[in-house]
Amino acid sequence: MNSRIERFLKYMESENIKKAVILKKENINYFLGKYFMSFSVLVFEEQPYLYVGKLDKDYAEENFNFLEIREFKSWEEIFKGCDGVERELSISYLKYIDKEYKIISNKIKEMRMIKDKDEIELIKKAAEISDKAMNWVLNNLDDVKDLNEYELAAEIEYIMKKNGSIKPAFDSIVVSGKKTSFPHALPTKDKIEDILLIDIGAVFEGYCSDITRTFLLKDDEEMKKIYNLVYEAKKVAEEYLKEGITAKQLDSIVKEFLGDYEKLFIHSLGHGVGLEVHEEPRLSNKLKDNEDVILKEGMIITIEPGLYLKNKFGIRIEDLYLIKKNGFEKLSKAKIPEY
Amino acid sequence: MNSRIERFLKYMESENIKKAVILKKENINYFLGKYFMSFSVLVFEEQPYLYVGKLDKDYAEENFNFLEIREFKSWEEIFKGCDGVERELSISYLKYIDKEYKIISNKIKEMRMIKDKDEIELIKKAAEISDKAMNWVLNNLDDVKDLNEYELAAEIEYIMKKNGSIKPAFDSIVVSGKKTSFPHALPTKDKIEDILLIDIGAVFEGYCSDITRTFLLKDDEEMKKIYNLVYEAKKVAEEYLKEGITAKQLDSIVKEFLGDYEKLFIHSLGHGVGLEVHEEPRLSNKLKDNEDVILKEGMIITIEPGLYLKNKFGIRIEDLYLIKKNGFEKLSKAKIPEY
């Protein structure tokens, strides 16, 4: 047992849910309080237990001794009497469910949105790791220009891995030239030239970080102008970032600040970060009123304004923030270049 | 359009499915014939089209010009009239479905199980990449002993990334000592000693490889004995590996060969590899008759016997095979040490 499990059991009691089945990896890791990559199913009844494959039983018993460990036998056994499931449950399991069920995902989302002390420490550690890689780029910009995008991505991920990142939090975006105008472009064998956009994240003990820097490698007035606009947009967001503002308001404020340039800002302002690199809350002005979230102390989010000029270039600057009552703590600390 | 899409449209016609919605990333990438990491939804009607977010529209239009690209608006729009879905569809989408639906996953599974020429080339490339990393370890065993598990994992992944792997196919297993007795242990900061098990995979253009080698770092009779038993078990599997044998038979033959040692072989013999590192067919003697699969030319699978001695050590050797009419082609080529 741990306090997350206890809180969830109380929720089940209050909702009169007798048996809940958790399949989503990140939710299981949240309740385990530890990164576990293997197949497993967490079942909450009065006493929770974890199903694993035969091959992982010894490992699980050694590492999760606060839970009963059972060997996976059949889905019938797991879902028998189940009346609480995740919204992500795939329809192929419905045939095993023999009772009316409630969706338990909102409760888990609500719990995971506010990070506890342990989680904040792990995300800080993940942010330190991606900072190390980003600072290495900053300090070696001249050498970096001799690499192709792929080689630079390899260097960055090597630094993160050596410093304790299990894996990149997402496919690292390390692109230059016109490709920066695609927010999600992947590295190629192209040489790095003109402009370099790096969007990376580390995973420490299952928890993610996320940071973006854009480097201008040539003297170009339009690039500088757009760069500074993005830079200012992030500052505007920071001015308003504290407990009490809503996710939708924050995105709207930044989009308003951008005026005519808003149409080049083709994604939302940011997103929650934790066991998943994209999780709740989403910071978007497209949220319906019932989807909007009031930002609260303990939430960890990115702010990542970006402007993309088709066939020319794109600029994005992204940092990671812990929201506080009266402001925020910035968790990503790599220097932001000024142009 | 491409031939995979055409085959699927024919299947829909024969099953009288009018509109199928594909959400699973690997299935979308299969039909796109290209790795695409961003959010997207593939819809098959008479003419197929791909929904993407606003931020990926330009990229998608440039890269998937054989498909109509639409900007994602709402799930209602996507599922309207849909009568074909994947088994992995999450229950939260059921509210958008306004017709009776069929599960289309078996057809996609059947298509993906037999690799076409393009896929075989990509998997060969992924296997070459993981071979490079494994050969580097083989050729640097003396230096490797001075690293901790984490540092070695970083070196391995660096080599794979530099050689074109988008990311590791799974969390690299690079462990030594007693931890090798857990088939799924993750690297730690422990120094490498006694025995070293490396299970890694590369991802090239979305396609995976998977290879395991175990290195004995001390002179130990029991380790040698178990090592050679695993080595022989793999040879036994190779003797029988060709079109016509079933997945269940192959696992059973190896487990029979192991006799009393079978109880130390706590996982199945192998699995299909493609866009996912674990996909159909599974090679397991636990398959029910209706789950068993006759191996066919064009399937790509691993054979990975392993024996695990609790609190002592574990040994696994794994290679990747393309099944042929009268045998196989081994795709992973890194040398297997002999002891």
Short mmCIF file of N, CA, C and O in Angstrom, two decimals, chain A residues 171 184, chain B residues 21-42 50-53 56 64 86 88 108 112 167 205-207 275-276:
data_model
loop_
_atom_site.label_atom_id
_atom_site.label_comp_id
_atom_site.label_asym_id
_atom_site.label_seq_id
_atom_site.Cartn_x
_atom_site.Cartn_y
_atom_site.Cartn_z
N ASP A 171 10.14 11.01 -29.83
CA ASP A 171 11.14 11.03 -30.90
C ASP A 171 11.76 12.43 -30.93
O ASP A 171 11.08 13.42 -31.26
N HIS A 184 6.59 18.96 -36.16
CA HIS A 184 6.92 17.58 -35.76
C HIS A 184 7.90 16.90 -36.69
O HIS A 184 7.90 15.67 -36.80
N VAL B 21 -12.28 2.86 -39.58
CA VAL B 21 -11.46 3.90 -38.93
C VAL B 21 -10.25 3.23 -38.27
O VAL B 21 -10.41 2.31 -37.46
N ILE B 22 -9.07 3.70 -38.63
CA ILE B 22 -7.83 3.13 -38.10
C ILE B 22 -7.16 4.16 -37.19
O ILE B 22 -6.82 5.26 -37.63
N LEU B 23 -6.95 3.78 -35.94
CA LEU B 23 -6.33 4.68 -34.97
C LEU B 23 -4.97 4.18 -34.50
O LEU B 23 -4.14 4.95 -34.04
N LYS B 24 -4.76 2.87 -34.56
CA LYS B 24 -3.53 2.31 -34.02
C LYS B 24 -2.35 2.75 -34.88
O LYS B 24 -2.32 2.55 -36.10
N LYS B 25 -1.38 3.36 -34.19
CA LYS B 25 -0.23 3.98 -34.87
C LYS B 25 0.45 3.03 -35.86
O LYS B 25 0.71 3.39 -37.00
N GLU B 26 0.76 1.82 -35.41
CA GLU B 26 1.51 0.90 -36.28
C GLU B 26 0.68 0.50 -37.50
O GLU B 26 1.23 0.26 -38.57
N ASN B 27 -0.63 0.40 -37.34
CA ASN B 27 -1.47 0.09 -38.49
C ASN B 27 -1.49 1.24 -39.48
O ASN B 27 -1.41 1.05 -40.70
N ILE B 28 -1.57 2.45 -38.95
CA ILE B 28 -1.53 3.62 -39.85
C ILE B 28 -0.20 3.66 -40.60
O ILE B 28 -0.16 3.81 -41.82
N ASN B 29 0.90 3.47 -39.86
CA ASN B 29 2.21 3.51 -40.51
C ASN B 29 2.34 2.40 -41.56
O ASN B 29 2.99 2.57 -42.59
N TYR B 30 1.70 1.26 -41.29
CA TYR B 30 1.72 0.16 -42.26
C TYR B 30 1.09 0.61 -43.57
O TYR B 30 1.64 0.40 -44.65
N PHE B 31 -0.06 1.24 -43.48
CA PHE B 31 -0.75 1.65 -44.71
C PHE B 31 -0.08 2.87 -45.36
O PHE B 31 -0.11 3.03 -46.57
N LEU B 32 0.51 3.73 -44.52
CA LEU B 32 1.23 4.88 -45.09
C LEU B 32 2.51 4.42 -45.78
O LEU B 32 3.00 5.08 -46.68
N GLY B 33 3.07 3.29 -45.31
CA GLY B 33 4.36 2.86 -45.84
C GLY B 33 5.48 3.77 -45.39
O GLY B 33 6.54 3.82 -46.02
N LYS B 34 5.25 4.49 -44.31
CA LYS B 34 6.27 5.44 -43.84
C LYS B 34 6.02 5.74 -42.37
O LYS B 34 4.87 5.78 -41.94
N TYR B 35 7.09 5.93 -41.62
CA TYR B 35 6.97 6.23 -40.20
C TYR B 35 6.46 7.65 -40.01
O TYR B 35 7.03 8.59 -40.53
N PHE B 36 5.36 7.77 -39.27
CA PHE B 36 4.77 9.09 -39.02
C PHE B 36 4.41 9.14 -37.54
O PHE B 36 3.57 8.39 -37.08
N MET B 37 5.07 10.01 -36.78
CA MET B 37 4.90 9.92 -35.32
C MET B 37 3.73 10.73 -34.79
O MET B 37 3.32 10.57 -33.65
N SER B 38 3.18 11.63 -35.61
CA SER B 38 2.17 12.55 -35.07
C SER B 38 0.79 11.94 -34.99
O SER B 38 0.50 10.92 -35.62
N PHE B 39 -0.08 12.59 -34.26
CA PHE B 39 -1.48 12.19 -34.18
C PHE B 39 -2.07 12.11 -35.58
O PHE B 39 -1.90 13.02 -36.40
N SER B 40 -2.77 11.03 -35.88
CA SER B 40 -3.44 10.92 -37.16
C SER B 40 -4.49 9.81 -37.10
O SER B 40 -4.44 8.95 -36.24
N VAL B 41 -5.45 9.91 -37.97
CA VAL B 41 -6.51 8.90 -38.07
C VAL B 41 -6.69 8.58 -39.54
O VAL B 41 -6.85 9.48 -40.36
N LEU B 42 -6.63 7.30 -39.86
CA LEU B 42 -6.79 6.88 -41.25
C LEU B 42 -8.21 6.37 -41.43
O LEU B 42 -8.67 5.51 -40.66
N LEU B 50 -6.64 10.76 -44.66
CA LEU B 50 -5.91 10.79 -43.39
C LEU B 50 -6.21 12.10 -42.68
O LEU B 50 -6.00 13.18 -43.23
N TYR B 51 -6.71 11.98 -41.45
CA TYR B 51 -6.88 13.18 -40.61
C TYR B 51 -5.60 13.44 -39.84
O TYR B 51 -5.04 12.53 -39.24
N VAL B 52 -5.18 14.69 -39.84
CA VAL B 52 -4.04 15.09 -39.00
C VAL B 52 -4.38 16.41 -38.32
O VAL B 52 -5.37 17.07 -38.68
N GLY B 53 -3.59 16.78 -37.33
CA GLY B 53 -3.76 18.08 -36.69
C GLY B 53 -3.32 19.18 -37.63
O GLY B 53 -2.55 18.95 -38.58
N ASP B 56 0.33 19.49 -38.48
CA ASP B 56 1.01 18.49 -39.31
C ASP B 56 0.49 18.45 -40.74
O ASP B 56 0.88 17.59 -41.51
N PHE B 64 2.61 12.35 -47.87
CA PHE B 64 1.63 11.29 -48.18
C PHE B 64 0.70 11.79 -49.28
O PHE B 64 -0.52 11.84 -49.12
N GLU B 86 -10.91 -1.19 -35.14
CA GLU B 86 -9.86 -2.08 -34.64
C GLU B 86 -10.23 -2.64 -33.27
O GLU B 86 -10.91 -1.97 -32.49
N GLU B 88 -8.38 -2.74 -30.82
CA GLU B 88 -7.75 -1.90 -29.80
C GLU B 88 -8.53 -0.62 -29.54
O GLU B 88 -8.16 0.15 -28.65
N ILE B 108 -5.91 -7.04 -40.80
CA ILE B 108 -4.66 -6.28 -40.76
C ILE B 108 -3.54 -7.15 -40.18
O ILE B 108 -2.41 -7.14 -40.66
N ARG B 112 -0.15 -7.97 -42.00
CA ARG B 112 1.13 -7.56 -41.42
C ARG B 112 2.03 -8.75 -41.08
O ARG B 112 3.26 -8.60 -40.98
N LYS B 167 14.88 5.12 -32.69
CA LYS B 167 14.88 4.94 -31.24
C LYS B 167 15.10 3.47 -30.96
O LYS B 167 14.97 2.65 -31.86
N GLU B 205 12.94 3.33 -39.95
CA GLU B 205 11.71 3.71 -40.66
C GLU B 205 10.49 3.00 -40.07
O GLU B 205 9.59 2.57 -40.80
N GLY B 206 10.49 2.88 -38.75
CA GLY B 206 9.33 2.28 -38.08
C GLY B 206 9.46 0.77 -37.85
O GLY B 206 8.72 0.22 -37.04
N TYR B 207 10.38 0.11 -38.56
CA TYR B 207 10.50 -1.35 -38.44
C TYR B 207 11.58 -1.74 -37.43
O TYR B 207 12.65 -1.13 -37.40
N LEU B 275 6.51 -3.81 -37.49
CA LEU B 275 6.30 -2.45 -37.00
C LEU B 275 6.22 -2.43 -35.49
O LEU B 275 6.45 -1.40 -34.86
N GLU B 276 5.88 -3.56 -34.89
CA GLU B 276 5.99 -3.72 -33.44
C GLU B 276 7.05 -4.76 -33.16
O GLU B 276 7.22 -5.71 -33.93
#
